[in-house]
Coordinates of C-alpha atoms in Angstrom, one line a residue:
M81 CA -2.6 -23.1 -14.1
T82 CA -2.4 -21.3 -17.4
H83 CA 0.9 -20.2 -18.9
H84 CA -0.1 -16.6 -18.4
T85 CA -0.7 -17.1 -14.7
E86 CA 2.6 -18.9 -14.2
S87 CA 4.5 -16.1 -15.7
A88 CA 2.6 -13.5 -13.6
A89 CA 3.5 -15.5 -10.5
R90 CA 7.2 -15.4 -11.1
T91 CA 9.4 -12.4 -10.5
D92 CA 12.8 -11.5 -11.8
V93 CA 13.3 -9.0 -9.0
S94 CA 15.0 -10.0 -5.8
I95 CA 14.6 -8.1 -2.6
D96 CA 16.3 -10.7 -0.3
G97 CA 16.8 -9.3 3.2
R98 CA 14.4 -6.4 2.7
T99 CA 11.5 -5.9 5.1
I100 CA 8.4 -4.1 3.9
A101 CA 5.7 -2.7 6.1
L102 CA 2.0 -2.8 5.2
L103 CA 0.0 -0.2 7.2
V104 CA -3.5 -1.4 7.6
T105 CA -6.5 -1.6 9.9
D106 CA -10.0 -3.0 9.9
G107 CA -11.7 -2.7 6.5
V108 CA -8.6 -3.2 4.3
E109 CA -9.4 -4.4 0.8
L110 CA -8.5 -8.1 0.9
P111 CA -6.5 -8.5 -2.4
E112 CA -4.7 -5.2 -1.8
L113 CA -3.2 -6.8 1.3
T114 CA -2.8 -10.4 0.3
E115 CA -1.4 -9.9 -3.2
P116 CA 1.4 -7.5 -2.2
I117 CA 2.3 -9.8 0.7
A118 CA 2.6 -12.8 -1.7
A119 CA 4.7 -10.7 -4.2
I120 CA 7.1 -9.5 -1.5
R121 CA 7.5 -13.2 -0.3
R122 CA 8.1 -14.4 -3.9
A123 CA 10.8 -11.8 -4.4
G124 CA 12.6 -12.9 -1.1
G125 CA 11.4 -10.1 1.1
T126 CA 9.6 -10.1 4.4
P127 CA 6.2 -8.5 4.7
K128 CA 5.1 -7.1 8.1
I129 CA 1.6 -5.9 9.0
V130 CA 1.7 -2.7 11.0
S131 CA -1.6 -1.6 12.5
P132 CA -3.2 0.5 15.3
K133 CA -4.9 -2.8 16.1
E134 CA -3.3 -4.9 18.9
S135 CA -3.6 -8.5 17.7
S136 CA -5.7 -9.0 14.5
L137 CA -7.7 -7.0 12.0
Q138 CA -10.7 -7.7 9.7
A139 CA -10.1 -7.5 5.9
M140 CA -13.0 -6.8 3.6
K141 CA -14.1 -7.7 0.0
G142 CA -15.4 -4.3 -1.1
D143 CA -16.9 -2.2 1.7
W144 CA -19.6 -4.6 3.0
E145 CA -18.5 -8.2 2.8
H146 CA -16.2 -9.4 5.7
A147 CA -13.2 -11.5 4.6
D148 CA -10.3 -13.0 6.5
H149 CA -8.7 -11.9 9.7
F150 CA -5.0 -11.1 9.8
D151 CA -2.5 -11.1 12.6
V152 CA -0.7 -7.9 13.3
D153 CA 3.1 -8.1 13.4
H154 CA 3.7 -4.7 14.9
Q155 CA 1.4 -2.3 16.7
L156 CA 1.6 1.3 15.4
G157 CA 3.8 3.3 17.7
T158 CA 6.2 0.4 18.4
V159 CA 8.1 0.7 15.1
S160 CA 9.2 3.4 12.7
A161 CA 10.2 3.8 9.1
A162 CA 13.8 3.1 10.2
D163 CA 12.7 -0.5 10.8
F164 CA 11.7 -1.1 7.2
D165 CA 12.9 -0.7 3.6
A166 CA 9.6 0.3 2.1
L167 CA 5.9 0.9 2.9
V168 CA 2.7 -0.4 1.2
L169 CA -0.6 1.5 1.8
P170 CA -3.5 -0.8 0.7
G171 CA -6.9 0.6 0.2
G172 CA -10.4 -0.2 1.4
T173 CA -12.5 2.8 2.3
L174 CA -12.9 2.1 6.0
N175 CA -9.2 1.2 6.4
A176 CA -7.9 4.3 4.6
D177 CA -10.4 6.7 6.2
A178 CA -9.5 5.5 9.7
L179 CA -5.7 5.6 9.1
R180 CA -5.7 9.1 7.5
I181 CA -6.8 10.7 10.8
D182 CA -4.6 8.5 13.0
E183 CA -1.7 10.7 14.3
K184 CA 0.6 7.7 14.8
A185 CA -0.2 6.5 11.3
Q186 CA 0.6 9.9 9.9
E187 CA 3.9 10.0 11.8
F188 CA 4.8 6.5 10.6
V189 CA 4.1 7.2 6.9
S190 CA 5.9 10.6 7.1
G191 CA 9.0 8.8 8.3
F192 CA 9.3 6.9 5.0
F193 CA 9.3 10.2 3.0
S194 CA 11.8 11.8 5.5
E195 CA 14.1 8.8 4.9
S196 CA 13.5 8.7 1.1
K197 CA 12.2 5.1 1.3
P198 CA 9.7 3.7 -1.3
V199 CA 6.0 4.1 -0.6
A200 CA 3.4 2.4 -2.6
A201 CA -0.3 3.3 -2.2
I202 CA -3.3 1.8 -4.0
C203 CA -7.0 2.6 -4.3
H204 CA -8.0 4.6 -1.2
G205 CA -4.4 4.2 0.3
P206 CA -3.2 7.6 -0.9
W207 CA -5.8 9.4 1.2
I208 CA -3.3 9.6 4.2
L209 CA -0.8 11.4 1.9
T210 CA -3.1 14.4 1.7
E211 CA -3.0 14.7 5.5
I212 CA 0.8 14.7 5.7
G213 CA 1.5 17.1 2.9
Q214 CA 3.0 14.5 0.4
V215 CA 0.7 15.1 -2.5
S216 CA 1.4 18.7 -3.8
G217 CA 3.3 18.8 -7.0
R218 CA 3.2 15.0 -7.4
R219 CA 1.9 13.1 -10.5
M220 CA -0.3 10.2 -9.0
T221 CA -3.4 8.1 -9.3
S222 CA -5.8 6.4 -7.0
Y223 CA -9.3 5.1 -6.8
A224 CA -11.4 7.5 -8.9
A225 CA -13.3 8.8 -5.8
L226 CA -10.1 10.3 -4.4
R227 CA -9.4 12.3 -7.5
T228 CA -10.9 15.6 -6.2
D229 CA -9.2 15.2 -2.8
L230 CA -5.8 14.6 -4.4
T231 CA -6.2 17.4 -7.0
N232 CA -7.3 19.8 -4.3
A233 CA -4.2 18.9 -2.3
G234 CA -2.1 19.8 -5.3
A235 CA -1.5 16.5 -7.1
E236 CA -1.6 16.0 -10.9
W237 CA -4.1 13.1 -10.9
V238 CA -4.0 10.8 -13.9
D239 CA -6.0 7.7 -14.8
E240 CA -3.2 5.2 -15.3
E241 CA -2.5 1.6 -14.1
V242 CA 0.6 2.6 -12.1
V243 CA 2.3 5.9 -11.6
V244 CA 5.8 6.5 -10.2
D245 CA 6.8 9.9 -8.9
G246 CA 10.1 9.8 -7.2
G247 CA 9.8 7.1 -4.6
L248 CA 6.0 7.1 -4.6
V249 CA 4.1 4.4 -6.5
T250 CA 0.3 4.7 -6.9
S251 CA -2.4 2.6 -8.5
R252 CA -6.1 2.7 -8.9
T253 CA -7.8 -0.6 -8.0
P254 CA -7.2 -4.3 -7.4
N255 CA -7.1 -4.8 -11.2
D256 CA -3.8 -2.9 -11.2
L257 CA -2.1 -5.1 -8.5
E258 CA 0.2 -6.9 -10.9
A259 CA 1.8 -3.7 -12.2
F260 CA 1.6 -2.1 -8.7
N261 CA 3.5 -5.0 -7.0
R262 CA 6.1 -5.3 -9.8
T263 CA 6.8 -1.5 -9.7
L264 CA 7.2 -1.5 -5.9
L265 CA 9.6 -4.5 -6.0
E266 CA 11.7 -2.9 -8.7
L267 CA 12.0 0.3 -6.6
V268 CA 12.9 -1.6 -3.5
A269 CA 15.5 -3.6 -5.5
E270 CA 17.0 -0.4 -6.9
K271 CA 17.3 1.1 -3.4
A272 CA 19.1 -2.1 -2.1

């Protein structure tokens, strides 16, 4: 392991006792699920997968290559924002497209904004935010393909590694995960 990788793996941020939901379904982009989970654990937090799926879901590498299966901790509709300290919305086109039209998913995500809890969305993850009216007037980023959707919904879209607007963290692609994870953990630690 190189020195650079070791320093990237460590975190100065502690979120001991905090539980963070990751809202995902089939088609989630693999590193956008696994890397935030690892970062949350390293910082002392507890990651929980929330999904419309009952038992397990299929992650993807890109949109075509099947990756690992993941166990679901909580089925959507059995938990709410009150049960968690923050929310992560990973990308993956199929995942994000399915969740944005799921009424239980919309209700779940809306709860984090109502309770002013941190929300972090990467890649296609911000798509659902257009459906629940949480984009207008915000400075944010996403996978480039969502730029028009977010702009049309009233966002100021920027091409940056990580953008924070109030309690919302957004990033573009898996290449931004290190900054995305660090920024999320810092926000959660601040709220603690």
